[in-house]
Coordinates of C-alpha atoms and ligand atoms in Angstrom, one line a residue:
M7 CA 2.1 -34.8 3.0
P8 CA 5.7 -35.3 4.0
M9 CA 8.0 -32.6 2.6
A10 CA 11.7 -32.2 2.3
Q11 CA 13.5 -29.7 4.6
L12 CA 14.8 -27.0 2.3
F13 CA 16.7 -25.0 4.9
T14 CA 16.8 -24.5 8.6
M15 CA 15.5 -21.6 10.6
H16 CA 18.8 -21.5 12.3
G17 CA 20.5 -20.8 9.0
A18 CA 17.9 -18.2 8.1
Q19 CA 18.5 -16.4 11.4
D20 CA 22.2 -16.4 10.8
A21 CA 21.7 -15.0 7.3
L22 CA 19.4 -12.3 8.6
A23 CA 22.0 -11.1 11.2
R24 CA 25.1 -11.4 9.1
T25 CA 23.8 -9.9 5.8
F26 CA 21.0 -7.6 6.8
G27 CA 22.1 -6.7 10.3
Y28 CA 18.7 -7.4 12.0
P29 CA 18.5 -9.2 15.3
R30 CA 15.3 -11.0 14.7
F31 CA 12.6 -11.8 12.2
R32 CA 9.2 -10.1 12.5
P33 CA 6.5 -12.6 13.5
A34 CA 5.0 -12.8 10.0
Q35 CA 8.4 -13.3 8.4
E36 CA 9.1 -16.1 10.8
D37 CA 5.8 -17.7 10.1
A38 CA 6.3 -17.6 6.3
L39 CA 9.9 -18.8 6.5
S40 CA 9.1 -21.7 8.7
A41 CA 6.7 -23.0 6.1
L42 CA 9.1 -22.4 3.2
A43 CA 11.8 -24.1 5.2
C44 CA 9.7 -27.3 5.2
G45 CA 9.1 -27.0 1.5
Q46 CA 5.5 -25.8 1.8
D47 CA 4.0 -23.2 -0.6
V48 CA 3.2 -19.9 1.1
L49 CA 0.7 -17.2 0.5
A50 CA 2.0 -14.2 2.4
I51 CA -0.4 -11.3 2.9
M52 CA 1.6 -8.5 4.5
P53 CA 1.0 -4.7 4.2
T54 CA 3.5 -2.4 2.5
G55 CA 6.5 -2.0 4.8
A56 CA 5.9 -5.3 6.7
G57 CA 9.1 -6.8 5.2
K58 CA 7.9 -9.1 2.4
S59 CA 11.2 -9.1 0.5
L60 CA 13.2 -10.8 3.2
C61 CA 10.8 -13.7 2.9
Y62 CA 12.5 -14.7 -0.3
Q63 CA 15.9 -12.9 0.0
V64 CA 16.8 -14.9 3.2
P65 CA 16.0 -18.3 1.6
A66 CA 18.1 -17.2 -1.4
L67 CA 21.1 -16.9 0.9
T68 CA 20.6 -20.3 2.5
L69 CA 19.4 -22.4 -0.4
P70 CA 21.7 -23.9 -3.1
G71 CA 20.6 -22.8 -6.6
L72 CA 18.8 -19.8 -7.8
V73 CA 15.7 -18.1 -6.3
L74 CA 13.6 -16.6 -9.0
V75 CA 11.5 -13.5 -8.1
V76 CA 8.7 -12.6 -10.5
S77 CA 7.7 -9.0 -10.3
P78 CA 5.9 -6.6 -12.6
L79 CA 7.8 -3.6 -11.1
V80 CA 10.8 -2.8 -13.3
S81 CA 12.0 0.0 -11.1
L82 CA 11.8 -2.1 -8.0
M83 CA 14.1 -4.7 -9.5
K84 CA 16.9 -2.2 -10.0
D85 CA 16.5 -0.8 -6.5
Q86 CA 16.4 -4.1 -4.8
V87 CA 19.4 -5.4 -6.7
E88 CA 21.3 -2.3 -5.7
A89 CA 20.3 -2.6 -2.1
L90 CA 21.2 -6.3 -2.1
S91 CA 24.6 -5.6 -3.7
A92 CA 25.2 -3.0 -1.0
A93 CA 24.6 -5.8 1.6
G94 CA 26.9 -8.2 -0.4
V95 CA 24.3 -10.4 -2.0
A96 CA 24.7 -11.6 -5.6
A97 CA 21.5 -10.6 -7.4
G98 CA 20.6 -9.8 -11.0
Y99 CA 17.5 -8.8 -13.0
L100 CA 16.1 -9.4 -16.4
N101 CA 13.7 -7.0 -18.0
S102 CA 13.1 -4.8 -21.0
T103 CA 15.3 -1.9 -19.7
L104 CA 18.3 -4.0 -20.5
T105 CA 19.7 -4.2 -24.0
P106 CA 19.6 -7.6 -25.7
S107 CA 23.4 -8.0 -25.2
Q108 CA 23.1 -7.0 -21.5
Q109 CA 20.3 -9.7 -21.2
D110 CA 22.6 -12.2 -22.7
I111 CA 25.3 -11.4 -20.1
V112 CA 22.8 -11.8 -17.2
L113 CA 21.6 -15.1 -18.5
E114 CA 25.1 -16.3 -19.0
R115 CA 26.1 -15.3 -15.5
A116 CA 22.9 -17.0 -14.1
R117 CA 23.8 -20.2 -16.0
A118 CA 27.2 -20.1 -14.4
G119 CA 25.7 -19.9 -11.0
A120 CA 26.8 -16.3 -10.3
Y121 CA 23.5 -15.2 -8.6
D122 CA 21.6 -16.2 -5.5
L123 CA 18.6 -14.2 -6.7
L124 CA 17.2 -13.3 -10.1
Y125 CA 14.4 -10.8 -10.6
V126 CA 12.3 -11.3 -13.8
T127 CA 9.1 -9.8 -15.2
P128 CA 6.2 -12.2 -15.8
E129 CA 6.5 -11.6 -19.6
R130 CA 10.0 -13.0 -19.5
L131 CA 8.6 -16.4 -18.4
Q132 CA 7.0 -16.9 -21.8
D133 CA 10.3 -16.2 -23.6
A134 CA 11.6 -19.4 -25.2
R135 CA 15.2 -18.7 -24.3
F136 CA 14.3 -18.1 -20.7
E137 CA 12.3 -21.3 -20.6
A138 CA 15.2 -23.2 -21.9
F139 CA 17.4 -21.7 -19.3
A140 CA 14.9 -22.4 -16.5
A141 CA 14.5 -26.1 -17.6
N142 CA 18.2 -26.6 -16.8
A143 CA 18.7 -24.4 -13.8
P144 CA 18.4 -25.5 -10.2
L145 CA 15.3 -23.5 -9.0
P146 CA 14.4 -24.5 -5.5
L147 CA 12.0 -21.5 -4.9
I148 CA 10.0 -19.1 -7.0
A149 CA 8.7 -16.0 -5.3
V150 CA 5.7 -14.3 -7.0
D151 CA 5.7 -10.7 -5.8
E152 CA 2.6 -8.5 -6.1
A153 CA 0.7 -11.7 -6.5
H154 CA -2.7 -10.0 -6.5
C155 CA -1.9 -8.9 -10.1
V156 CA -3.2 -12.4 -11.1
S157 CA -6.7 -11.5 -10.0
Q158 CA -9.2 -9.5 -12.1
W159 CA -10.8 -8.5 -8.8
G160 CA -7.9 -6.5 -7.6
Q161 CA -6.9 -3.1 -8.7
D162 CA -3.8 -4.1 -10.7
F163 CA -4.8 -7.0 -12.9
R164 CA -2.0 -8.1 -15.3
P165 CA -2.8 -10.7 -17.9
S166 CA 0.8 -11.8 -18.0
Y167 CA 0.4 -13.2 -14.5
L168 CA -1.9 -15.8 -15.8
G169 CA 1.0 -17.5 -17.5
I170 CA 3.0 -18.1 -14.3
A171 CA 1.3 -21.3 -13.4
D172 CA 2.0 -22.8 -16.8
F173 CA 5.6 -21.8 -16.5
I174 CA 5.9 -23.5 -13.1
G175 CA 4.1 -26.6 -14.4
A176 CA 6.5 -27.0 -17.3
L177 CA 9.6 -27.1 -15.1
P178 CA 11.2 -30.5 -14.7
A179 CA 10.9 -30.3 -10.9
R180 CA 8.3 -28.2 -9.2
P181 CA 9.9 -25.5 -7.0
V182 CA 8.3 -24.3 -3.8
V183 CA 6.2 -21.3 -4.6
A184 CA 5.9 -18.2 -2.4
A185 CA 3.2 -15.7 -3.4
L186 CA 3.4 -12.3 -1.7
T187 CA 0.9 -9.4 -1.7
A188 CA -0.3 -6.5 0.3
T189 CA -3.9 -7.0 -0.9
A190 CA -6.0 -9.0 1.5
T191 CA -9.6 -9.3 0.4
P192 CA -10.8 -13.0 0.5
R193 CA -11.8 -12.9 -3.2
V194 CA -8.3 -12.0 -4.3
Q195 CA -6.7 -14.5 -1.9
A196 CA -8.8 -17.3 -3.5
D197 CA -7.8 -16.2 -7.0
I198 CA -4.1 -16.2 -6.1
T199 CA -4.3 -19.7 -4.7
E200 CA -6.1 -21.0 -7.7
L201 CA -4.6 -19.1 -10.6
L202 CA -1.0 -19.5 -9.4
G203 CA -1.6 -23.2 -8.7
L204 CA -0.5 -23.0 -5.1
E205 CA -0.4 -26.5 -3.5
D206 CA -1.6 -26.8 0.1
A207 CA -0.3 -23.3 0.8
H208 CA 0.4 -22.0 4.2
V209 CA -1.2 -18.6 4.6
T210 CA 0.7 -16.0 6.4
L211 CA -1.4 -13.0 7.4
S212 CA 0.4 -10.3 9.1
G213 CA -1.3 -7.5 11.0
F214 CA -2.2 -4.7 8.7
D215 CA -1.7 -2.0 11.3
R216 CA 1.1 0.5 10.8
P217 CA 1.2 2.2 14.2
N218 CA 3.8 4.8 13.2
L219 CA 1.4 6.2 10.6
S220 CA -1.0 8.9 11.6
F221 CA -4.1 9.3 9.5
S222 CA -6.2 12.4 8.8
V223 CA -9.1 13.1 6.5
T224 CA -10.1 16.7 5.6
R225 CA -13.0 17.7 3.3
L226 CA -11.8 20.7 1.4
P227 CA -13.1 22.7 -1.6
T228 CA -10.8 22.1 -4.6
K229 CA -9.5 25.6 -4.7
E230 CA -8.3 25.4 -1.0
K231 CA -6.4 22.1 -1.5
L232 CA -3.4 23.7 -3.1
A233 CA -2.8 26.2 -0.3
R234 CA -3.1 23.4 2.3
I235 CA -0.5 21.3 0.5
V236 CA 2.0 24.1 0.1
E237 CA 1.6 25.0 3.7
H238 CA 2.3 21.5 4.8
A239 CA 5.4 21.2 2.7
R240 CA 6.6 24.6 3.9
T241 CA 6.2 23.8 7.6
H242 CA 8.1 20.5 7.1
P243 CA 11.0 21.6 5.0
Q244 CA 13.4 18.9 6.1
D245 CA 11.0 16.1 5.3
S246 CA 10.6 14.0 2.2
G247 CA 6.9 13.6 1.1
I248 CA 4.7 12.4 -1.8
I249 CA 1.7 14.2 -3.0
Y250 CA -0.7 12.1 -5.1
C251 CA -3.1 13.8 -7.6
S252 CA -5.7 12.1 -9.7
T253 CA -4.9 13.9 -12.9
R254 CA -1.8 15.1 -14.8
K255 CA -3.3 18.6 -14.8
D256 CA -3.5 18.7 -11.0
T257 CA 0.0 17.2 -10.7
E258 CA 1.3 20.1 -12.8
A259 CA -0.5 22.7 -10.8
V260 CA 0.6 21.4 -7.4
H261 CA 4.2 21.0 -8.6
E262 CA 4.2 24.5 -10.0
A263 CA 2.8 25.9 -6.7
L264 CA 5.5 24.1 -4.7
L265 CA 8.3 25.4 -6.9
T266 CA 6.9 28.9 -6.6
A267 CA 7.0 28.5 -2.9
G268 CA 10.7 27.7 -3.1
M269 CA 10.4 23.9 -2.4
A270 CA 12.7 21.4 -4.0
A271 CA 9.9 19.4 -5.6
T272 CA 9.7 17.1 -8.6
R273 CA 6.9 15.5 -10.6
Y274 CA 6.0 12.2 -12.2
H275 CA 3.1 11.2 -14.5
A276 CA 2.6 9.3 -17.7
G277 CA 2.7 12.4 -19.8
L278 CA 6.4 12.9 -19.2
S279 CA 9.1 11.4 -21.3
R280 CA 10.7 8.2 -20.1
A281 CA 13.9 9.9 -19.5
E282 CA 12.4 12.7 -17.5
R283 CA 10.4 10.3 -15.3
A284 CA 13.6 8.3 -14.6
E285 CA 15.5 11.5 -13.8
N286 CA 12.7 12.8 -11.5
Q287 CA 12.5 9.5 -9.7
R288 CA 16.2 9.5 -9.2
A289 CA 16.1 13.1 -7.8
F290 CA 13.4 12.1 -5.3
I291 CA 15.1 8.9 -4.2
T292 CA 18.4 10.6 -3.6
D293 CA 16.8 13.5 -1.7
D294 CA 17.9 16.0 -4.3
A295 CA 14.2 16.8 -4.6
P296 CA 12.6 15.4 -1.5
V297 CA 9.0 16.2 -2.4
M298 CA 7.4 14.2 -5.2
V299 CA 4.1 15.3 -6.9
A300 CA 2.7 12.4 -8.9
T301 CA -0.3 10.5 -10.3
N302 CA -0.8 7.0 -9.1
A303 CA 1.6 5.9 -11.9
F304 CA 4.3 6.7 -9.4
G305 CA 5.3 4.5 -6.4
M306 CA 4.9 0.9 -7.4
G307 CA 8.1 -0.6 -6.3
I308 CA 9.6 2.6 -4.8
D309 CA 10.9 1.6 -1.4
K310 CA 12.3 4.9 -0.2
S311 CA 12.2 4.4 3.5
N312 CA 12.3 8.0 4.8
V313 CA 9.1 9.4 3.3
R314 CA 7.6 11.4 6.2
Y315 CA 4.2 12.3 4.7
V316 CA 1.9 11.2 1.9
I317 CA -0.8 13.7 1.0
H318 CA -3.7 12.8 -1.3
H319 CA -4.9 15.8 -3.3
N320 CA -7.8 13.6 -4.4
M321 CA -9.6 10.6 -3.0
P322 CA -8.5 7.4 -4.7
G323 CA -11.1 4.8 -6.0
C324 CA -10.7 2.3 -3.2
L325 CA -9.2 1.7 0.2
E326 CA -6.8 -0.8 -1.2
A327 CA -5.2 1.8 -3.4
Y328 CA -5.3 4.4 -0.6
Y329 CA -3.7 2.2 2.0
Q330 CA -1.0 1.1 -0.5
E331 CA -0.2 4.7 -1.5
A332 CA -0.4 6.2 2.0
G333 CA 1.6 3.2 3.2
R334 CA 4.7 4.5 1.3
A335 CA 5.1 6.8 4.2
G336 CA 7.2 5.7 7.2
R337 CA 8.6 2.4 5.9
D338 CA 11.5 3.0 8.3
G339 CA 9.1 2.7 11.2
E340 CA 9.5 6.3 12.3
P341 CA 6.4 8.6 12.7
A342 CA 4.8 9.7 9.4
E343 CA 1.6 11.3 8.3
C344 CA -1.0 10.2 5.8
I345 CA -3.3 13.1 4.9
L346 CA -6.4 12.7 2.7
L347 CA -8.0 15.8 1.2
W348 CA -11.2 15.2 -0.6
N349 CA -14.6 16.6 -1.8
D350 CA -17.6 15.4 -3.7
A351 CA -16.0 16.1 -7.1
D352 CA -13.5 13.2 -6.3
I353 CA -16.3 10.8 -6.0
S354 CA -17.8 11.8 -9.3
T355 CA -14.4 11.3 -11.0
C356 CA -14.0 7.8 -9.5
R357 CA -17.5 6.9 -10.7
F358 CA -16.7 8.1 -14.2
F359 CA -13.6 6.0 -14.3
I360 CA -15.4 2.9 -13.2
E361 CA -18.2 3.2 -15.8
Q362 CA -15.7 4.0 -18.5
D363 CA -13.7 0.8 -17.8
A364 CA -10.5 1.1 -19.6
G365 CA -8.5 -2.0 -20.6
N366 CA -9.5 -5.5 -19.6
E367 CA -10.0 -6.6 -23.3
R368 CA -9.7 -10.2 -22.2
L369 CA -13.0 -10.0 -20.4
D370 CA -16.5 -10.6 -21.9
E371 CA -19.4 -8.3 -21.1
A372 CA -20.7 -10.2 -18.1
E373 CA -17.2 -10.3 -16.6
K374 CA -16.7 -6.6 -17.2
E375 CA -19.9 -5.8 -15.5
A376 CA -18.9 -8.0 -12.5
V377 CA -15.6 -6.1 -12.3
R378 CA -17.4 -2.8 -12.4
A379 CA -19.7 -3.9 -9.6
A380 CA -16.8 -4.9 -7.5
Q381 CA -15.2 -1.5 -8.1
R382 CA -18.4 0.3 -7.1
R383 CA -18.4 -1.6 -3.8
M384 CA -14.8 -0.7 -3.2
L385 CA -15.5 2.9 -3.9
E386 CA -18.3 2.9 -1.3
A387 CA -15.9 1.7 1.3
M388 CA -13.5 4.5 0.4
V389 CA -16.3 7.0 0.7
G390 CA -17.2 5.5 4.0
Y391 CA -13.7 6.3 5.2
C392 CA -14.1 9.9 4.2
H393 CA -17.4 10.2 6.1
T394 CA -16.8 8.2 9.2
A395 CA -16.4 10.1 12.5
D396 CA -15.0 7.0 14.1
C397 CA -11.3 5.9 14.3
L398 CA -9.8 6.0 10.8
R399 CA -7.3 3.2 11.6
A400 CA -10.1 1.0 12.9
H401 CA -12.1 1.7 9.7
I402 CA -9.2 0.6 7.5
L403 CA -8.2 -2.5 9.6
R404 CA -11.8 -3.7 9.8
Y405 CA -12.1 -3.3 6.0
F406 CA -9.2 -5.6 5.6
G407 CA -10.9 -8.1 7.9
E408 CA -8.9 -7.4 11.1
D409 CA -10.1 -6.7 14.6
A410 CA -9.2 -3.3 15.9
P411 CA -9.7 -1.3 19.1
D412 CA -12.3 1.4 18.8
E413 CA -9.7 4.2 19.2
C414 CA -6.1 4.5 18.1
G415 CA -5.3 7.9 19.5
N416 CA -3.3 8.7 16.3
C417 CA -5.8 9.8 13.7
S418 CA -7.7 13.0 13.1
N419 CA -11.0 11.5 14.4
C420 CA -9.5 10.0 17.6
L421 CA -7.8 13.4 18.2
G422 CA -11.2 15.0 18.0
E423 CA -10.6 17.3 15.0
G424 CA -13.6 18.4 13.1
Q425 CA -17.3 18.3 13.9
K426 CA -19.5 15.2 14.3
T427 CA -23.2 14.8 13.6
D428 CA -25.2 12.3 15.5
V429 CA -26.9 10.1 12.9
T430 CA -28.1 7.4 15.4
F431 CA -31.7 8.1 14.7
Q432 CA -31.3 7.9 10.9
A433 CA -29.2 4.8 11.2
R434 CA -31.9 3.0 13.2
A435 CA -34.5 3.9 10.6
I436 CA -32.3 2.6 7.8
M437 CA -31.7 -0.7 9.7
R438 CA -35.5 -1.1 10.2
C439 CA -36.1 -0.3 6.5
V440 CA -33.5 -2.9 5.3
H441 CA -35.1 -5.4 7.6
E442 CA -38.5 -4.7 6.3
L443 CA -37.4 -4.8 2.6
R444 CA -35.6 -8.1 3.3
G445 CA -32.5 -7.2 1.5
R446 CA -34.1 -7.0 -1.9
F447 CA -33.2 -3.5 -2.9
G448 CA -30.4 -1.1 -3.2
K449 CA -29.5 2.2 -1.6
G450 CA -31.6 4.3 -3.9
V451 CA -34.8 2.5 -3.2
I452 CA -34.2 2.5 0.5
A453 CA -33.6 6.3 0.5
S454 CA -36.8 6.8 -1.6
V455 CA -38.9 4.7 0.8
L456 CA -37.5 6.4 3.9
R457 CA -38.0 9.9 2.4
G458 CA -41.6 8.9 1.6
S459 CA -41.0 9.6 -2.1
G460 CA -44.1 9.3 -4.2
T461 CA -42.4 8.1 -7.3
K462 CA -44.1 5.8 -9.8
R463 CA -41.4 3.1 -9.2
I464 CA -42.0 3.0 -5.5
A465 CA -45.7 2.8 -6.0
E466 CA -45.3 0.0 -8.6
L467 CA -43.2 -2.0 -6.2
G468 CA -45.9 -1.5 -3.6
L469 CA -43.4 0.0 -1.2
D470 CA -45.5 3.0 -0.3
S471 CA -47.3 0.9 2.2
C472 CA -44.2 0.0 4.1
R473 CA -44.1 0.8 7.8
T474 CA -40.8 2.7 7.3
F475 CA -42.3 4.7 4.4
G476 CA -41.6 8.4 5.1
A477 CA -39.8 7.6 8.4
L478 CA -37.0 10.1 7.4
S479 CA -39.1 12.5 5.4
G480 CA -37.1 15.6 6.2
E481 CA -33.7 14.1 5.2
S482 CA -31.7 14.4 1.9
E483 CA -31.1 11.4 -0.3
A484 CA -27.3 12.1 0.0
L485 CA -27.4 11.9 3.8
I486 CA -29.4 8.6 3.8
K487 CA -27.0 7.1 1.3
A488 CA -24.0 8.2 3.2
V489 CA -25.3 6.8 6.5
T490 CA -26.1 3.5 4.6
E491 CA -22.5 3.4 3.4
L492 CA -21.2 4.1 6.9
L493 CA -23.4 1.3 8.3
A494 CA -22.0 -1.1 5.6
A495 CA -18.5 0.0 6.2
Q496 CA -18.9 -1.0 9.9
E497 CA -20.6 -4.3 9.0
F498 CA -24.1 -3.4 10.5
L499 CA -25.2 -3.8 6.9
T500 CA -23.8 -5.7 3.9
I501 CA -23.9 -4.4 0.4
T502 CA -23.8 -7.2 -2.1
E503 CA -21.6 -7.4 -5.2
G504 CA -23.2 -7.8 -8.7
S505 CA -24.8 -5.4 -11.2
Y506 CA -27.5 -4.3 -8.8
P507 CA -25.9 -4.1 -5.3
K508 CA -28.5 -4.8 -2.7
V509 CA -28.4 -3.8 0.9
E510 CA -28.8 -6.6 3.5
L511 CA -28.4 -6.9 7.2
G512 CA -24.8 -7.4 8.2
P513 CA -23.0 -9.5 10.8
R514 CA -23.1 -6.8 13.4
M515 CA -26.9 -6.0 12.9
R516 CA -27.8 -7.0 16.5
E517 CA -25.5 -4.4 18.0
A518 CA -27.3 -1.7 16.1
A519 CA -30.6 -2.7 17.8
E520 CA -29.0 -2.5 21.3
D521 CA -29.6 0.4 23.7
G522 CA -26.1 1.8 23.7
F523 CA -25.8 2.0 19.9
Q524 CA -24.7 5.3 18.6
L525 CA -23.4 6.4 15.2
F526 CA -21.7 9.6 14.3
M527 CA -20.5 11.0 11.0
K528 CA -18.9 14.1 9.7
P529 CA -21.4 16.8 8.5
L530 CA -22.0 16.4 4.8
T531 CA -21.2 20.1 4.3
P532 CA -18.5 21.5 6.5
K533 CA -19.4 24.6 8.4
R534 CA -16.1 26.3 8.2
A535 CA -12.5 25.5 7.3
R536 CA -10.4 24.4 10.2
K537 CA -7.0 25.6 11.0
A538 CA -4.1 23.4 9.9
R539 CA -2.9 20.5 12.0
A540 CA 0.1 21.1 14.2
A541 CA 3.3 19.6 12.9
T542 CA 4.2 16.2 14.4
P543 CA 6.8 16.7 17.0
V544 CA 10.2 15.4 15.8
P545 CA 11.8 13.1 18.4
T546 CA 14.5 15.2 20.0
D547 CA 16.0 12.8 22.6
Y548 CA 19.1 12.3 20.5
D549 CA 21.9 14.5 19.2
T550 CA 20.3 16.1 16.1
E551 CA 23.5 17.9 15.2
L552 CA 25.3 14.5 14.9
F553 CA 22.3 13.2 13.0
E554 CA 22.8 15.9 10.4
R555 CA 26.5 15.2 10.1
L556 CA 25.8 11.5 9.6
R557 CA 23.1 12.3 7.0
A558 CA 25.6 14.4 5.1
L559 CA 28.2 11.6 5.3
R560 CA 25.6 9.1 4.0
K561 CA 24.7 11.4 1.1
R562 CA 28.4 11.7 0.2
L563 CA 29.0 7.9 0.3
A564 CA 25.8 7.3 -1.6
D565 CA 26.6 9.7 -4.4
E566 CA 30.1 8.2 -4.7
A567 CA 28.6 4.7 -5.1
A568 CA 25.7 6.1 -7.3
V569 CA 23.1 4.5 -5.0
P570 CA 20.2 6.2 -3.1
P571 CA 21.1 7.3 0.5
Y572 CA 18.7 4.8 2.1
V573 CA 20.6 2.0 0.4
V574 CA 23.7 2.9 2.5
F575 CA 21.7 3.2 5.8
A576 CA 18.1 4.0 6.7
D577 CA 17.2 7.1 8.8
S578 CA 16.4 4.7 11.7
A579 CA 20.0 3.3 11.6
L580 CA 21.4 6.8 11.7
R581 CA 19.2 7.7 14.6
A582 CA 20.3 4.5 16.4
M583 CA 23.9 5.5 15.9
C584 CA 23.2 8.9 17.5
I585 CA 21.6 7.2 20.5
Q586 CA 24.0 4.3 21.0
R587 CA 27.1 6.1 19.9
P588 CA 29.1 3.0 19.0
A589 CA 32.8 3.4 19.8
D590 CA 34.2 0.3 17.9
E591 CA 33.3 -2.2 15.2
A592 CA 31.7 -4.6 17.6
A593 CA 29.3 -1.9 18.9
F594 CA 28.7 -0.7 15.3
L595 CA 27.5 -4.2 14.4
E596 CA 24.8 -3.9 17.1
I597 CA 23.1 -1.1 15.2
P598 CA 19.9 -2.5 13.5
G599 CA 20.5 -2.4 9.8
V600 CA 24.3 -3.0 10.0
G601 CA 25.4 -6.3 8.6
E602 CA 28.9 -7.6 7.9
V603 CA 29.3 -6.1 4.5
K604 CA 28.0 -2.7 5.5
L605 CA 30.4 -2.8 8.5
Q606 CA 33.2 -3.4 6.2
R607 CA 32.2 -0.8 3.7
Y608 CA 31.1 2.0 5.9
G609 CA 32.0 1.2 9.5
Q610 CA 35.3 3.2 9.6
A611 CA 33.8 6.3 8.1
F612 CA 30.8 6.4 10.4
L613 CA 32.8 5.5 13.5
K614 CA 35.1 8.4 12.8
E615 CA 32.2 10.8 12.4
I616 CA 30.7 9.6 15.6
N617 CA 34.0 9.6 17.6
P618 CA 36.0 12.5 16.1
Ligands
ADP3 P1 7.5 -4.7 1.8 O1 8.1 -5.3 0.6 O2 6.6 -5.7 2.6 O3 6.7 -3.5 1.5 P2 10.2 -4.4 2.6 O4 10.6 -5.8 2.4 O5 10.6 -3.3 1.7 O6 8.6 -4.3 2.8 O7 10.7 -4.0 4.1 C1 10.3 -2.8 4.7 C2 11.4 -2.3 5.7 O8 11.4 -3.1 6.8 C3 12.7 -2.3 5.0 O9 13.4 -1.0 5.3 C4 13.4 -3.5 5.7 O10 14.8 -3.3 5.7 C5 12.8 -3.5 7.1 N1 12.8 -4.8 7.7 C6 12.4 -5.9 7.1 N2 12.5 -7.0 7.9 C7 13.0 -6.5 9.1 C8 13.4 -7.1 10.3 N3 13.2 -8.4 10.6 N4 13.9 -6.3 11.3 C9 14.1 -5.0 11.1 N5 13.7 -4.4 9.9 C10 13.2 -5.1 8.9
ZN4 ZN1 -7.9 6.6 15.5

C-alpha cells in the first residue's frame, strides 16, 4: 500500500538535537519513527523508561498541524507539558483538572494553531464540543499512550479506551495512529491492534532489559519488613526512592516508621484528600521529600528520572505490574535498585483480590471468569519470580517473550545471595507425571498423584494406577506446586488459561529430559535471615562537590520556575557536566539533555558555576 511521506528522518533527527539535546535516537525510537514518517500506523511496545514519548513528540515538531495524545494519566499530562515548555515546545492539555473556562481557552488556542501537541483524556473524545473541534482541525497523527488500557486482559482496563476507534473513524481524514504501551503479552497486543483499529501496523518491539536496574528478592516475615525498609532508606540518605505497599494500612505504618527514623518521607494512597495527594506528589517530585511510600495508586505517569530505588513491601499480583512499578527506578539510566520483599501472606492477598473481582461491570459472567483465570496465571508467574533461584532478569525477560542470557551478574540470584535447593529430582518426576496425564489436569491433581494421595477423587479418576503415583510421596503439596510453577515460568511446562488451568508440556520440555538438566529453587522456608545487602557503590570518578553545587543551582532555578528539578536537567546531565566541564556555550550544547532552549535559559548560570 503506497503511503504519503509525513516527515523525513533528517527533520526528526534535527528536532531531536535542537529541542531535546540528544545526539541520536535509540534503536526502537528510530524504528517507530521511520514507520510513522512513511505514514504507517505503529504499535510500539517499549518498557518504562525506553523513551516512548519522543516517538510522538518529535513528529509533533516536524509535522504541520496538531498531534493529539490520548492518555488516561492526568498527572502525566501536566508534567509532560511542563517539561515540553521547558524545552521550548508549544503543548497543552485538556482534562477534568481544568475549570470549564480554562478548557475554553485551551480549545480556543488549539483552534488558533497555538499548539504542536495536545494531550487529552479518552473521555474527552466523546465530548461533542471536542468532536466538533477535531472535525475541523488538521490532525496528522494521533498517539494513544498506555494503549494496553483498551484490553480487558491487561491489568489496567479502561472502558473509555473502547471509544477511541470510533472517534478516529468519525474524523474527515484518518490520521496516522501510533499506539504505545509497556505491556507486551501477545494477547494484549492483538487486542490493541483490533480494538484501536490499527491498519497494517508496524510493530516496534524494543528490548525489555533495563541493564542499570539491579533486582533482588527477599522472603521476609511481615514483622521484619519494616526494619529492612527503614535500614535501606537510612543507609541511602541522599537517594530518592519509592516504597510500594499493598494496603493503605501498611502505607501508613511504613511512612510513620520512616518519619520516626528522621527521613524526609511522604505518602500517597486513595484514602487521602485530593489536595493532600497533590501536595505529597509535588513534595516527592521536587525532592523536598525524596522518599515516597504509596499504594499502587501512585506512579502512573510520574516520570521523575532520579529515583534510585523501588522497594516492594508486598508482592504485586503480576510481573507486568511489578516490572512497571520497579521500572520507575533509574529512568535516567544511572544504577538503581529494585527490591522485592515478600512472604506467603502476599500470595493469599493477591488470590483474594482476584476472586473478589472488583469493577468490570461491562463484562458478563463468562468473560469475568476468563479474566480471573488470566489473572491467576499472571499471579503464578509472579510467584515463580519469587521462588526461582535462577537469574531474576532472565526470568522477567523470558516472561515478556525475550531471549536472555542465563546470568546477568546484577541480581540477587546471580550474585549468589541466599540458599538454593536442588529440585532436579522433583522436577523430573513432575515432567513425567504431566506427560503421563497428557495435560488433562491441573496442579492440584498432579501434586496428589505424585504424593500418592489416596483421595476419593484420585481413585474415581483412576489415577491411583499411574506409574508416577507416589513418586514423590515424601514431599509437601506446596513444594510440588512451587516446582510446577517454576517449570512453567521457564517454559518446560505450560499452564493453560481458562477456568480450570491445566498443566501441559511446554516448548522446552526436551531440555528437561536431557542429562545436564538441573533445577534449583529457594527453600520454601528460609533457614535464617540474611544480613542486608551492601549499598550500591556510587560512581566517584567525577567531582562530587561540583555535582552538589550544580544540584543546588538546579533546585533554585526549578523552584523559581515552579517546575520539578528534573525538568531543568536530569541527574545524568549534571554528571556529564561534572565530567566534561564545558567552558563555553558550544561545549555546553554537547551535554546530553541540553537543547537550544535550555542552553539559552540555563547555560550562563551553569557555565558560571562550573567555571567560577
Ligand atoms: P517512557 O515514556 O517510555 O517510559 P520517556 O519517554 O519518559 O520513557 O523517556 C525516558 C527517559 O529517557 C527520559 O528521561 C528521556 O529524556 C530519555 N530519552 C528518551 N529518548 C532519548 C534519546 N534518544 N537519547 C537520550 N535520552 C533519551
Ligand atoms: Zn541475574
